[in-house]
C-alpha positions as a printed NumPy array, in Angstrom:
array([[-40.19 ,  -4.251,  -9.566],
       [-40.002,  -0.562,  -8.692],
       [-37.73 ,   2.091, -10.138],
       [-35.579,   2.136,  -6.981],
       [-35.214,  -1.576,  -6.389],
       [-31.894,  -2.064,  -8.169],
       [-30.321,   1.013,  -6.618],
       [-31.46 ,  -0.097,  -3.176],
       [-30.064,  -3.575,  -3.778],
       [-26.692,  -2.192,  -4.861],
       [-26.528,   0.124,  -1.842],
       [-27.475,  -2.666,   0.578],
       [-24.908,  -5.073,  -0.869],
       [-22.204,  -2.4  ,  -0.772],
       [-23.079,  -1.636,   2.822],
       [-23.018,  -5.296,   3.815],
       [-19.606,  -5.768,   2.209],
       [-18.187,  -2.758,   4.058],
       [-19.721,  -3.835,   7.372],
       [-18.475,  -7.406,   7.001],
       [-15.003,  -6.218,   6.047],
       [-14.795,  -3.864,   9.01 ],
       [-16.209,  -6.324,  11.534],
       [-14.569,  -9.578,  10.477],
       [-11.237,  -8.249,   9.225],
       [-10.363,  -4.676,  10.119],
       [-11.403,  -4.73 ,  13.777],
       [ -9.634,  -8.061,  14.566],
       [ -6.528,  -6.831,  12.764],
       [ -6.502,  -3.632,  14.794],
       [ -6.823,  -5.592,  18.036],
       [ -4.117,  -7.99 ,  16.914],
       [ -1.83 ,  -5.086,  16.021],
       [ -2.343,  -3.441,  19.416],
       [ -1.517,  -6.713,  21.15 ],
       [  1.586,  -7.153,  18.995],
       [  2.774,  -3.641,  19.784],
       [  2.343,  -4.276,  23.513],
       [  4.247,  -7.562,  23.246],
       [  7.063,  -5.959,  21.282],
       [  7.3  ,  -3.134,  23.805],
       [  7.556,  -5.632,  26.665],
       [ 10.203,  -7.631,  24.826],
       [ 12.249,  -4.539,  24.134],
       [ 12.126,  -3.581,  27.799],
       [ 12.947,  -6.918,  29.374],
       [ 14.002,  -9.529,  26.825],
       [ 17.508,  -9.741,  25.341],
       [ 17.588,  -9.289,  21.581],
       [ 19.57 , -11.37 ,  19.081],
       [ 22.959, -10.3  ,  17.864],
       [ 24.031, -10.276,  14.256],
       [ 23.484, -13.381,  12.214],
       [ 26.193, -15.989,  12.   ],
       [ 29.071, -15.324,   9.695],
       [ 28.406, -16.478,   6.118],
       [ 30.453, -19.487,   5.188],
       [ 31.159, -20.856,   8.66 ],
       [ 29.589, -24.258,   7.979],
       [ 30.633, -25.676,   4.611],
       [ 28.34 , -28.32 ,   3.213],
       [ 29.697, -31.421,   1.547],
       [ 29.397, -31.353,  -2.198],
       [ 28.548, -27.669,  -2.524],
       [ 29.181, -24.169,  -1.309],
       [ 28.578, -22.875,   2.156],
       [ 25.36 , -20.942,   2.339],
       [ 24.868, -17.4  ,   3.588],
       [ 23.727, -17.78 ,   7.165],
       [ 20.157, -17.372,   8.214],
       [ 19.437, -14.896,  10.99 ],
       [ 19.726, -16.495,  14.365],
       [ 21.821, -19.43 ,  13.154],
       [ 24.296, -18.966,  16.012],
       [ 22.963, -15.999,  17.879],
       [ 23.869, -15.221,  21.427],
       [ 21.588, -13.287,  23.721],
       [ 22.899,  -9.863,  24.564],
       [ 21.431,  -6.728,  26.118],
       [ 19.789,  -4.275,  23.782],
       [ 21.778,  -1.097,  23.371],
       [ 20.68 ,   2.275,  22.098],
       [ 20.988,   2.718,  18.363],
       [ 23.457,   5.581,  18.761],
       [ 25.628,   3.471,  21.08 ],
       [ 25.656,   0.561,  18.626],
       [ 26.72 ,   2.885,  15.829],
       [ 29.514,   4.399,  17.901],
       [ 30.797,   0.949,  18.885],
       [ 32.425,   0.307,  15.506],
       [ 34.489,   2.406,  13.067],
       [ 32.383,   3.759,  10.219],
       [ 32.287,   5.607,   6.932],
       [ 29.603,   8.284,   6.748],
       [ 26.857,   8.149,   4.099],
       [ 25.707,  11.57 ,   2.946],
       [ 23.291,  11.951,   0.012],
       [ 20.292,  14.232,  -0.649],
       [ 17.928,  11.455,   0.476],
       [ 19.975,   9.253,   2.795],
       [ 22.129,   9.685,   5.849],
       [ 23.897,   7.044,   7.888],
       [ 27.069,   5.015,   7.713],
       [ 28.791,   1.852,   6.555],
       [ 30.256,  -0.222,   9.354],
       [ 33.908,  -1.078,   8.795],
       [ 33.365,  -4.03 ,  11.097],
       [ 31.771,  -6.551,   8.762],
       [ 31.548,  -4.065,   5.888],
       [ 27.791,  -3.88 ,   6.373],
       [ 25.368,  -1.183,   5.339],
       [ 23.479,  -1.112,   8.629],
       [ 22.779,   2.531,   9.411],
       [ 20.337,   4.366,   7.142],
       [ 17.845,   7.167,   7.679],
       [ 15.556,   8.644,   5.021],
       [ 16.078,  12.345,   5.568],
       [ 13.213,  13.49 ,   3.32 ],
       [ 10.588,  11.523,   5.266],
       [  9.499,  12.148,   8.832],
       [  7.677,  10.009,  11.343],
       [  4.74 ,  12.439,  11.572],
       [  3.375,  15.401,   9.628],
       [  5.474,  17.648,  11.85 ],
       [  8.514,  18.571,   9.712],
       [ 10.672,  18.674,  12.844],
       [  9.868,  15.085,  13.834],
       [ 12.658,  12.485,  13.511],
       [ 13.451,  11.053,  10.069],
       [ 12.403,   7.543,   9.131],
       [ 14.997,   4.982,  10.225],
       [ 15.396,   2.127,   7.747],
       [ 18.534,   0.224,   8.824],
       [ 19.899,  -0.338,  12.324],
       [ 22.969,  -2.324,  13.499],
       [ 22.969,  -5.642,  15.312],
       [ 22.491,  -5.356,  19.043],
       [ 19.792,  -2.697,  18.748],
       [ 16.081,  -3.26 ,  19.309],
       [ 15.355,  -3.853,  15.604],
       [ 18.483,  -4.862,  13.625],
       [ 18.114,  -4.524,   9.864],
       [ 21.028,  -4.47 ,   7.428],
       [ 22.503,  -5.582,   4.106],
       [ 25.667,  -7.629,   3.786],
       [ 27.817,  -8.703,   0.825],
       [ 30.866, -10.88 ,   0.344],
       [ 32.219, -14.31 ,  -0.454],
       [ 31.72 , -17.833,   0.853],
       [ 34.311, -20.523,   0.29 ],
       [ 33.53 , -23.706,  -1.596],
       [ 33.449, -26.994,   0.253],
       [ 36.941, -28.044,   1.258],
       [ 38.447, -24.581,   0.808],
       [ 40.18 , -23.428,   3.99 ],
       [ 41.02 , -19.906,   2.865],
       [ 39.736, -17.289,   5.265],
       [ 37.184, -14.856,   3.83 ],
       [ 35.879, -11.66 ,   5.445],
       [ 32.924, -12.13 ,   7.802],
       [ 30.78 , -10.081,  10.169],
       [ 33.711,  -9.653,  12.593],
       [ 36.231,  -8.571,   9.985],
       [ 37.442,  -4.99 ,  10.357],
       [ 38.01 ,  -3.432,   6.942],
       [ 40.31 ,  -0.505,   6.272],
       [ 39.157,   2.473,   4.24 ],
       [ 41.39 ,   3.33 ,   1.309],
       [ 41.68 ,   7.088,   1.676],
       [ 39.142,   9.118,   3.642],
       [ 35.9  ,  10.975,   3.226],
       [ 32.205,  10.175,   3.159],
       [ 30.198,   8.069,   0.742],
       [ 28.341,  10.5  ,  -1.518],
       [ 26.86 ,  10.311,  -5.037],
       [ 30.137,  11.704,  -6.391],
       [ 32.662,  10.028,  -4.088],
       [ 32.674,   6.204,  -3.833],
       [ 34.276,   4.484,  -0.866],
       [ 36.921,   1.766,  -1.177],
       [ 37.487,  -0.79 ,   1.608],
       [ 40.359,  -3.282,   1.829],
       [ 41.189,  -6.395,   3.84 ],
       [ 44.074,  -8.86 ,   3.599],
       [ 43.548, -12.355,   4.998],
       [ 47.292, -12.801,   5.536],
       [ 47.345, -15.974,   3.435],
       [ 47.547, -14.62 ,  -0.09 ],
       [ 44.053, -13.22 ,  -0.61 ],
       [ 43.371,  -9.494,  -0.709],
       [ 39.767,  -8.318,  -0.743],
       [ 38.754,  -4.94 ,  -2.093],
       [ 35.211,  -3.511,  -1.937],
       [ 34.07 ,  -0.398,  -3.782],
       [ 30.738,   1.061,  -2.654],
       [ 28.982,   3.8  ,  -4.596],
       [ 25.556,   5.381,  -4.238],
       [ 23.363,   7.496,  -6.505],
       [ 21.268,  10.497,  -5.495],
       [ 18.231,   8.309,  -4.794],
       [ 18.368,   4.91 ,  -3.085],
       [ 20.655,   2.675,  -5.138],
       [ 23.942,   1.294,  -3.786],
       [ 26.372,  -0.44 ,  -6.134],
       [ 28.892,  -2.826,  -4.603],
       [ 31.913,  -4.135,  -6.488],
       [ 33.805,  -6.899,  -4.68 ],
       [ 37.251,  -7.921,  -5.917],
       [ 39.578, -10.597,  -4.612],
       [ 43.227, -10.959,  -5.668],
       [ 45.186, -14.173,  -5.149],
       [ 48.932, -14.041,  -4.595],
       [ 48.919, -17.344,  -2.72 ],
       [ 50.24 , -20.714,  -3.834],
       [ 46.98 , -22.323,  -4.99 ],
       [ 43.759, -21.377,  -6.801],
       [ 40.725, -20.592,  -4.617],
       [ 37.043, -21.153,  -5.484],
       [ 34.608, -18.706,  -3.942],
       [ 30.892, -17.948,  -4.249],
       [ 29.676, -14.321,  -4.226],
       [ 26.677, -13.716,  -1.968],
       [ 24.407, -10.929,  -0.824],
       [ 21.812, -10.843,   1.917],
       [ 19.312,  -8.637,   3.687],
       [ 18.665,  -9.576,   7.298],
       [ 16.014,  -8.311,   9.687],
       [ 15.585,  -9.292,  13.334],
       [ 12.246,  -9.143,  15.081],
       [  8.804,  -9.241,  13.485],
       [  8.085,  -5.722,  12.207],
       [  4.863,  -3.849,  12.877],
       [  2.678,  -4.206,   9.795],
       [ -0.529,  -2.497,   8.704],
       [ -2.366,  -5.818,   8.65 ],
       [ -4.575,  -5.136,   5.629],
       [ -5.252,  -7.747,   2.988],
       [ -4.845,  -5.222,   0.144],
       [ -1.19 ,  -4.617,   1.018],
       [  1.731,  -7.042,   1.109],
       [  4.378,  -6.493,   3.751],
       [  7.147,  -9.017,   4.172],
       [  9.552, -10.915,   1.929],
       [  9.181, -10.283,  -1.789],
       [ 10.933, -11.047,  -5.034],
       [ 10.445, -11.574,  -8.737],
       [ 12.515, -14.642,  -9.516],
       [ 12.619, -15.485, -13.193],
       [ 10.179, -18.205, -14.205],
       [  8.966, -18.456, -10.608],
       [  7.391, -15.041, -11.08 ],
       [  6.315, -12.825,  -8.206],
       [  6.949, -14.401,  -4.812],
       [  5.374, -12.805,  -1.746],
       [  5.767, -14.24 ,   1.739],
       [  4.153, -12.437,   4.635],
       [  5.994, -12.822,   7.932],
       [  3.517, -15.367,   9.238],
       [  3.746, -17.369,   6.023],
       [  7.535, -17.576,   6.048],
       [  7.462, -18.418,   9.784],
       [  5.445, -21.491,   8.838],
       [  7.545, -22.382,   5.783],
       [ 10.886, -21.743,   7.578],
       [ 12.843, -21.607,   4.314],
       [ 12.093, -21.588,   0.607],
       [ 14.69 , -21.837,  -2.142],
       [ 14.662, -20.756,  -5.766],
       [ 16.988, -21.194,  -8.716],
       [ 16.406, -18.384, -11.169],
       [ 17.826, -15.979, -13.703],
       [ 16.796, -12.352, -14.063],
       [ 15.454, -11.867, -10.568],
       [ 15.492,  -9.602,  -7.54 ],
       [ 14.439, -10.099,  -3.915],
       [ 14.128,  -8.257,  -0.641],
       [ 11.899,  -7.138,   2.216],
       [  9.135,  -4.596,   1.861],
       [  7.163,  -2.436,   4.264],
       [  4.172,  -0.303,   3.393],
       [  6.231,   2.67 ,   2.221],
       [  9.866,   1.505,   2.486],
       [ 11.786,  -1.422,   1.084],
       [ 15.184,  -3.047,   0.838],
       [ 15.951,  -5.186,  -2.205],
       [ 18.909,  -6.992,  -3.737],
       [ 19.248,  -6.31 ,  -7.474],
       [ 21.801,  -8.702,  -9.002],
       [ 22.769,  -8.554, -12.659],
       [ 19.805,  -9.585, -14.801],
       [ 21.77 , -12.416, -16.441],
       [ 23.078, -13.829, -13.152],
       [ 22.218, -17.395, -12.123],
       [ 20.817, -17.124,  -8.597],
       [ 20.476, -19.599,  -5.77 ],
       [ 18.018, -17.459,  -3.844],
       [ 16.19 , -18.098,  -0.602],
       [ 13.693, -16.644,   1.848],
       [ 14.086, -17.793,   5.439],
       [ 12.804, -17.354,   8.965],
       [ 14.477, -18.549,  12.161],
       [ 13.623, -18.323,  15.833],
       [ 16.225, -17.525,  18.49 ],
       [ 15.562, -16.291,  22.031],
       [ 11.843, -16.061,  21.145],
       [ 12.639, -13.512,  18.447],
       [ 12.061, -14.223,  14.768],
       [ 14.709, -13.348,  12.229],
       [ 14.048, -12.901,   8.519],
       [ 16.441, -13.019,   5.613],
       [ 16.527, -12.878,   1.836],
       [ 19.788, -13.887,   0.203],
       [ 21.364, -15.274,  -2.925],
       [ 24.505, -17.072,  -4.056],
       [ 25.992, -16.605,  -7.509],
       [ 27.873, -19.158,  -9.555],
       [ 31.365, -19.949,  -8.216],
       [ 34.446, -18.167,  -9.443],
       [ 37.924, -19.616,  -9.296],
       [ 40.681, -17.131,  -8.495],
       [ 43.839, -18.366, -10.159],
       [ 47.269, -17.784,  -8.723],
       [ 48.135, -14.178,  -9.547],
       [ 44.564, -13.621, -10.759],
       [ 41.626, -11.48 ,  -9.674],
       [ 37.905, -12.215,  -9.508],
       [ 35.096,  -9.667,  -9.413],
       [ 31.471,  -9.769,  -8.252],
       [ 28.94 ,  -6.98 ,  -8.643],
       [ 25.853,  -6.387,  -6.541],
       [ 23.233,  -3.675,  -6.153],
       [ 21.055,  -2.699,  -3.248],
       [ 17.875,  -0.643,  -3.231],
       [ 17.255,   0.77 ,   0.234],
       [ 14.745,   3.567,   0.599],
       [ 11.279,   4.882,  -0.087],
       [  9.061,   3.188,  -2.671],
       [  8.575,   6.314,  -4.761],
       [  6.746,   5.442,  -7.967],
       [  9.007,   7.524, -10.183],
       [ 12.117,   5.952,  -8.649],
       [ 10.967,   2.332,  -8.525],
       [  9.11 ,   2.519, -11.852],
       [  5.499,   2.591, -13.059],
       [  5.115,   3.088, -16.807],
       [  8.214,   3.695, -18.979],
       [  6.19 ,   5.594, -21.58 ],
       [  4.975,   8.027, -18.922],
       [  8.502,   9.059, -17.965],
       [  8.253,   6.992, -14.791],
       [ 10.392,   4.017, -15.74 ],
       [ 12.655,   4.418, -12.728],
       [ 15.112,   1.685, -11.821],
       [ 12.823,  -0.847, -13.495],
       [ 13.659,   0.632, -16.902],
       [ 17.105,   2.038, -16.159],
       [ 18.521,  -1.276, -14.909],
       [ 16.417,  -3.533, -17.128],
       [ 14.922,  -5.252, -14.085],
       [ 12.216,  -7.885, -14.143],
       [  8.958,  -6.268, -12.958],
       [ 10.625,  -4.201, -10.24 ],
       [  7.528,  -1.968, -10.371],
       [  5.765,  -4.731,  -8.399],
       [  7.765,  -3.676,  -5.36 ],
       [  4.841,  -1.266,  -4.997],
       [  1.721,  -3.327,  -4.377],
       [ -0.503,  -2.011,  -7.181],
       [ -2.773,  -5.038,  -6.776],
       [ -4.561,  -7.25 ,  -9.273],
       [ -6.309,  -4.263, -10.83 ],
       [ -3.046,  -2.455, -11.59 ],
       [ -4.455,  -1.533, -15.006],
       [ -6.847,   0.783, -13.138],
       [ -4.674,   1.651, -10.145],
       [ -1.624,   2.791, -12.113],
       [ -3.554,   5.162, -14.43 ],
       [ -5.332,   6.533, -11.369],
       [ -1.97 ,   7.311,  -9.78 ],
       [ -0.615,   8.841, -12.986],
       [ -3.637,  11.133, -13.213],
       [ -3.266,  12.248,  -9.612],
       [  0.479,  12.745, -10.009],
       [ -0.007,  14.736, -13.248],
       [ -2.261,  17.322, -11.634],
       [ -0.125,  17.398,  -8.491],
       [  2.797,  18.617, -10.597],
       [  0.658,  21.587, -11.672],
       [ -1.111,  22.479,  -8.427],
       [  1.129,  21.017,  -5.724],
       [ -1.893,  19.609,  -3.891],
       [ -3.075,  16.016,  -4.114],
       [ -6.477,  17.017,  -2.755],
       [ -7.053,  19.222,  -5.794],
       [ -5.756,  16.347,  -7.951],
       [ -8.446,  14.071,  -6.503],
       [-11.153,  16.609,  -7.339],
       [ -9.917,  17.052, -10.916],
       [ -9.449,  13.328, -11.566],
       [-12.997,  12.751, -10.32 ],
       [-14.282,  15.27 , -12.861],
       [-12.323,  13.524, -15.632],
       [-13.686,  10.132, -14.607],
       [-17.195,  11.622, -14.699],
       [-16.567,  12.946, -18.205],
       [-15.169,   9.62 , -19.415],
       [-18.209,   7.752, -18.164],
       [-20.667,  10.485, -19.098],
       [-22.166,   8.621, -22.111],
       [-22.847,   5.561, -19.974],
       [-24.094,   7.603, -17.039],
       [-26.205,   9.696, -19.409],
       [-28.002,   6.586, -20.631],
       [-28.397,   5.37 , -17.084],
       [-29.836,   8.594, -15.703],
       [-32.015,   9.03 , -18.819],
       [-33.411,   5.545, -18.227],
       [-34.025,   6.433, -14.58 ],
       [-35.813,   9.6  , -15.691],
       [-38.058,   7.567, -17.982],
       [-38.712,   5.186, -15.106],
       [-40.022,   8.118, -13.101],
       [-42.223,   9.259, -15.975],
       [-44.008,   5.881, -16.166],
       [-44.68 ,   5.603, -12.448],
       [-48.409,   6.363, -12.947],
       [-48.642,   3.484, -15.433],
       [-46.91 ,   1.098, -13.056],
       [-49.182,   2.151, -10.221],
       [-52.196,   1.522, -12.466],
       [-50.944,  -1.995, -13.155],
       [-50.836,  -2.746,  -9.433],
       [-54.409,  -1.547,  -9.07 ],
       [-55.568,  -3.486, -12.157],
       [-53.914,  -6.786, -11.127],
       [-53.67 ,  -6.556,  -7.334],
       [-53.414, -10.331,  -6.806],
       [-51.664, -11.427,  -9.986],
       [-47.931, -10.732,  -9.579],
       [-47.031, -12.662, -12.73 ],
       [-49.361, -10.554, -14.831],
       [-47.987,  -7.392, -13.24 ],
       [-44.484,  -8.384, -14.247],
       [-45.507,  -9.262, -17.796],
       [-47.297,  -5.959, -18.347],
       [-44.454,  -4.057, -16.682],
       [-41.872,  -5.6  , -18.994],
       [-44.057,  -4.734, -21.97 ],
       [-44.1  ,  -1.089, -20.879],
       [-40.323,  -1.164, -20.495],
       [-40.004,  -2.573, -24.024],
       [-42.258,   0.063, -25.572],
       [-40.545,   2.913, -23.747],
       [-37.064,   1.418, -24.391],
       [-36.203,   1.389, -20.715],
       [-33.502,  -0.78 , -19.171],
       [-34.762,  -1.671, -15.68 ],
       [-31.245,  -2.357, -14.356],
       [-29.799,   0.93 , -15.63 ],
       [-30.242,   2.518, -12.217],
       [-27.465,   0.31 , -10.864],
       [-24.876,   1.529, -13.329],
       [-23.889,   4.767, -11.516],
       [-23.22 ,   2.748,  -8.369],
       [-21.402,  -0.035, -10.227],
       [-19.207,   2.486, -12.07 ],
       [-18.051,   3.96 ,  -8.761],
       [-16.836,   0.642,  -7.357],
       [-13.607,   0.182,  -9.419],
       [-12.849,   3.91 ,  -9.2  ],
       [-13.431,   3.871,  -5.452],
       [-11.215,   0.818,  -4.985],
       [ -8.394,   2.081,  -7.213],
       [ -8.326,   5.429,  -5.44 ],
       [ -8.389,   3.639,  -2.082],
       [ -5.443,   1.511,  -3.213],
       [ -3.473,   4.528,  -4.425],
       [ -4.128,   6.43 ,  -1.202],
       [ -3.185,   3.416,   0.862],
       [ -0.032,   2.076,  -0.801],
       [  1.74 ,   4.998,  -2.508],
       [  4.193,   7.009,  -0.489],
       [  3.344,  10.089,  -2.542],
       [  0.029,  10.235,  -0.656],
       [  1.694,   9.896,   2.741],
       [  1.439,  13.197,   4.619],
       [ -0.056,  14.832,   1.497],
       [ -2.034,  17.879,   2.603],
       [ -5.298,  19.312,   1.311],
       [ -6.643,  22.457,   2.928],
       [ -7.378,  23.41 ,   6.523],
       [ -7.138,  20.592,   8.999],
       [ -6.402,  17.822,   6.451],
       [ -2.64 ,  17.396,   6.71 ],
       [ -2.541,  13.772,   5.529],
       [ -4.899,  12.531,   2.804],
       [ -3.875,   8.918,   3.487],
       [ -5.094,   9.119,   7.102],
       [ -8.659,   9.554,   8.441],
       [-10.046,  13.029,   9.093],
       [ -8.42 ,  13.974,  12.438],
       [-11.471,  15.901,  13.708],
       [-14.191,  14.122,  15.648],
       [-17.777,  15.069,  16.381],
       [-17.793,  12.949,  19.555],
       [-15.017,  15.033,  21.103],
       [-16.754,  18.238,  20.014],
       [-13.887,  18.592,  17.514],
       [-11.167,  18.562,  20.145],
       [-12.869,  20.188,  23.133],
       [-13.233,  16.872,  25.011],
       [ -9.851,  15.184,  25.749],
       [-10.966,  11.622,  24.968],
       [-10.489,   9.276,  22.02 ],
       [-13.721,   7.35 ,  21.393],
       [-12.059,   5.216,  18.703],
       [-10.348,   3.203,  21.456],
       [-13.689,   1.74 ,  22.535],
       [-13.631,  -2.012,  21.715],
       [-15.536,  -3.433,  18.72 ],
       [-17.351,  -0.331,  17.508],
       [-14.841,   2.393,  18.378],
       [-13.647,   2.436,  14.758],
       [-17.036,   3.779,  13.689],
       [-16.791,   6.744,  16.059],
       [-14.104,   8.547,  14.049],
       [-16.725,  10.928,  12.719],
       [-14.884,  13.955,  11.37 ],
       [-16.031,  16.993,   9.427],
       [-15.401,  15.541,   5.967],
       [-17.316,  12.293,   6.685],
       [-20.238,  14.471,   7.816],
       [-20.006,  16.475,   4.572],
       [-19.917,  13.206,   2.642],
       [-23.017,  11.968,   4.467],
       [-24.896,  15.174,   3.67 ],
       [-24.054,  14.936,  -0.042],
       [-25.193,  11.309,  -0.088],
       [-28.434,  12.315,   1.635],
       [-28.99 ,  14.977,  -1.035],
       [-28.387,  12.358,  -3.712],
       [-30.996,  10.09 ,  -2.146],
       [-33.483,  12.954,  -1.89 ],
       [-33.085,  13.672,  -5.6  ],
       [-35.302,  10.676,  -6.303],
       [-39.032,  10.603,  -5.519],
       [-39.998,   9.208,  -2.141],
       [-40.528,   5.455,  -2.571],
       [-44.102,   4.366,  -1.924],
       [-43.002,   1.35 ,   0.066],
       [-42.343,   2.144,   3.794],
       [-39.418,  -0.294,   3.933],
       [-37.737,   1.416,   1.005],
       [-38.299,   4.774,   2.656],
       [-36.521,   3.569,   5.805],
       [-33.555,   2.279,   3.777],
       [-33.256,   5.537,   1.847],
       [-33.474,   7.606,   5.011],
       [-30.915,   5.642,   7.008],
       [-28.392,   4.622,   4.343],
       [-26.545,   7.997,   4.232],
       [-26.112,   7.919,   8.007],
       [-24.886,   4.314,   7.947],
       [-22.378,   5.062,   5.196],
       [-21.21 ,   8.17 ,   7.06 ],
       [-20.187,   6.08 ,  10.065],
       [-18.744,   3.251,   7.958],
       [-16.536,   5.496,   5.837],
       [-15.493,   7.807,   8.671],
       [-12.359,   5.772,   9.388],
       [-11.283,   5.615,   5.753],
       [ -8.504,   7.878,   4.39 ],
       [ -9.604,  11.497,   4.189],
       [ -8.766,  11.61 ,   0.484],
       [-11.242,   8.837,  -0.187],
       [-13.99 ,  10.537,   1.804],
       [-13.331,  13.81 ,  -0.033],
       [-13.603,  11.932,  -3.337],
       [-16.91 ,  10.345,  -2.319],
       [-18.391,  13.677,  -1.219],
       [-17.244,  15.421,  -4.413],
       [-18.486,  12.533,  -6.564],
       [-21.896,  12.686,  -4.871],
       [-22.077,  16.416,  -5.561],
       [-21.221,  15.945,  -9.232],
       [-23.737,  13.1  ,  -9.486],
       [-26.512,  15.305,  -8.114],
       [-25.698,  18.031, -10.644],
       [-25.398,  15.545, -13.509],
       [-28.595,  13.696, -12.692],
       [-30.527,  16.953, -12.25 ],
       [-29.35 ,  18.171, -15.662],
       [-30.302,  14.925, -17.407],
       [-33.695,  14.797, -15.694],
       [-34.517,  18.338, -16.819],
       [-33.402,  17.526, -20.359],
       [-35.744,  14.523, -20.387],
       [-38.665,  16.59 , -19.122],
       [-38.734,  15.002, -15.66 ],
       [-39.234,  17.174, -12.634],
       [-36.262,  17.478, -10.278],
       [-37.786,  16.701,  -6.917],
       [-34.792,  17.409,  -4.706],
       [-36.103,  20.566,  -3.048],
       [-39.65 ,  19.233,  -2.832],
       [-38.41 ,  16.11 ,  -1.061],
       [-36.265,  18.178,   1.287],
       [-39.236,  20.4  ,   2.151],
       [-41.409,  17.334,   2.71 ],
       [-38.807,  15.797,   5.   ],
       [-38.519,  18.871,   7.223],
       [-42.266,  19.407,   7.119],
       [-42.848,  15.928,   8.518],
       [-40.299,  16.601,  11.231],
       [-41.999,  19.871,  12.079],
       [-45.372,  18.189,  12.51 ]])
């Protein structure tokens, strides 16, 4: 056993994991995503898209209530129209809040037109805002719908997707001005809907029905979110995109689009739950009262070769007596998954809707992962410094320093042990010469030296092992939190969640060609300036140790920084900046500890030797 064996082993295993992940998962996912995008583009050009889902309550079931329809239940093929044309085709009430713009369709009473005005498609502030909801008949319909379904045997007409509501009064829906809609079925039932919205992303819907007819009526309140067409997803295993909910004792339920396509439909009976559809940064979720008894479902249907997805719930029935009124309340979250709005830690002032509404683990709408106990504190640290400096790049640098300080005692012992390992190298070399053919004796004598000098032979692995959870948690935060989207650093880094946009193989923009489009290994050719800086810092860290006597070890040490440079080049720029900064701090820390333990720092000597060999 040599002083570098454990470090080499850790580096090799880390490299193999990254290579395997890139080759067997990331590259196939990228190819699959490109193929999906091409297919979707072709469908949008030449294939008719589905219309709105069937009206809830059109097919009563014996012995129970009619169910909210699943998308595609009775769809008819129709030409795709432009989003603006679909919006203009029906009377509407404008939505105008600091974060949302759009409209409520009076036809069907749907919320089917929403744009997130504070978020843009690209880093260019003049690019179009993110579109969340779109009406039926467009290329990608996505909407929320609320109302009533009649119990089995009840013939009373209830409002459906074709019903045209009348606005009571005028004006837009704003955080200070709710909107009231009315509809009379002409047979004794009057429906009234009050929609309000806060200054973030929460809609509150109050549905009332008054009965002046000649008999009581039993109705079931429902709510649904419907989406037509399989959305483009990131395709990474560390992020869930699809149908999601936390449904009482059933706990967290996550169904990716492929999974629900296979299952077709899943049903849940639960109390204290919520459910919806989530993208990487945006989501739409139904938030019923926490004490409500839900008949909830996730479903997928196929019509005209287009998948439709829906999450919905029914509440317990209410009987509207003659001359009486019944009320049903619903809530809808539709917007960006901002940590402070959704909820992270109540004690940190980031309880969000999760705390405000007393919801059941609504913070899981953001995919913090299994290691949330590391990921959430990592985010809180980054967010804390961002509030002071207004730059998440600086936050990453400062959090890295804090992590180094927290683990300093452990790292100090590790580097001190490594320093002692270097000091006993002459003794270990003497053992090899004394017992050249007796490996067992070499090991016995070596362990005796370790015992006398109080050296832990595996301590050299600790600095690498410590980095792994920090690296992963930072990667997760950069990847899943919207706060990191389009977060700038300095210079050319305009988005810390995206790879470094510069590329050595285009001479940093002089050659008009994208080498990353090359099949199989194109991903590794995204070699920007920061990955190169990271590779140099890693090379310095390797050169801090004495040159291994074994030629194989020398080759590994010489090539590993270059290999890691190419492997990490396609990772988010924030992660590469962290790795480069962490390497720099590690070099300084290890040099300090080596000097304090009386061990020569051989960095400059090894650098001179390297260039001297090249010169000869």
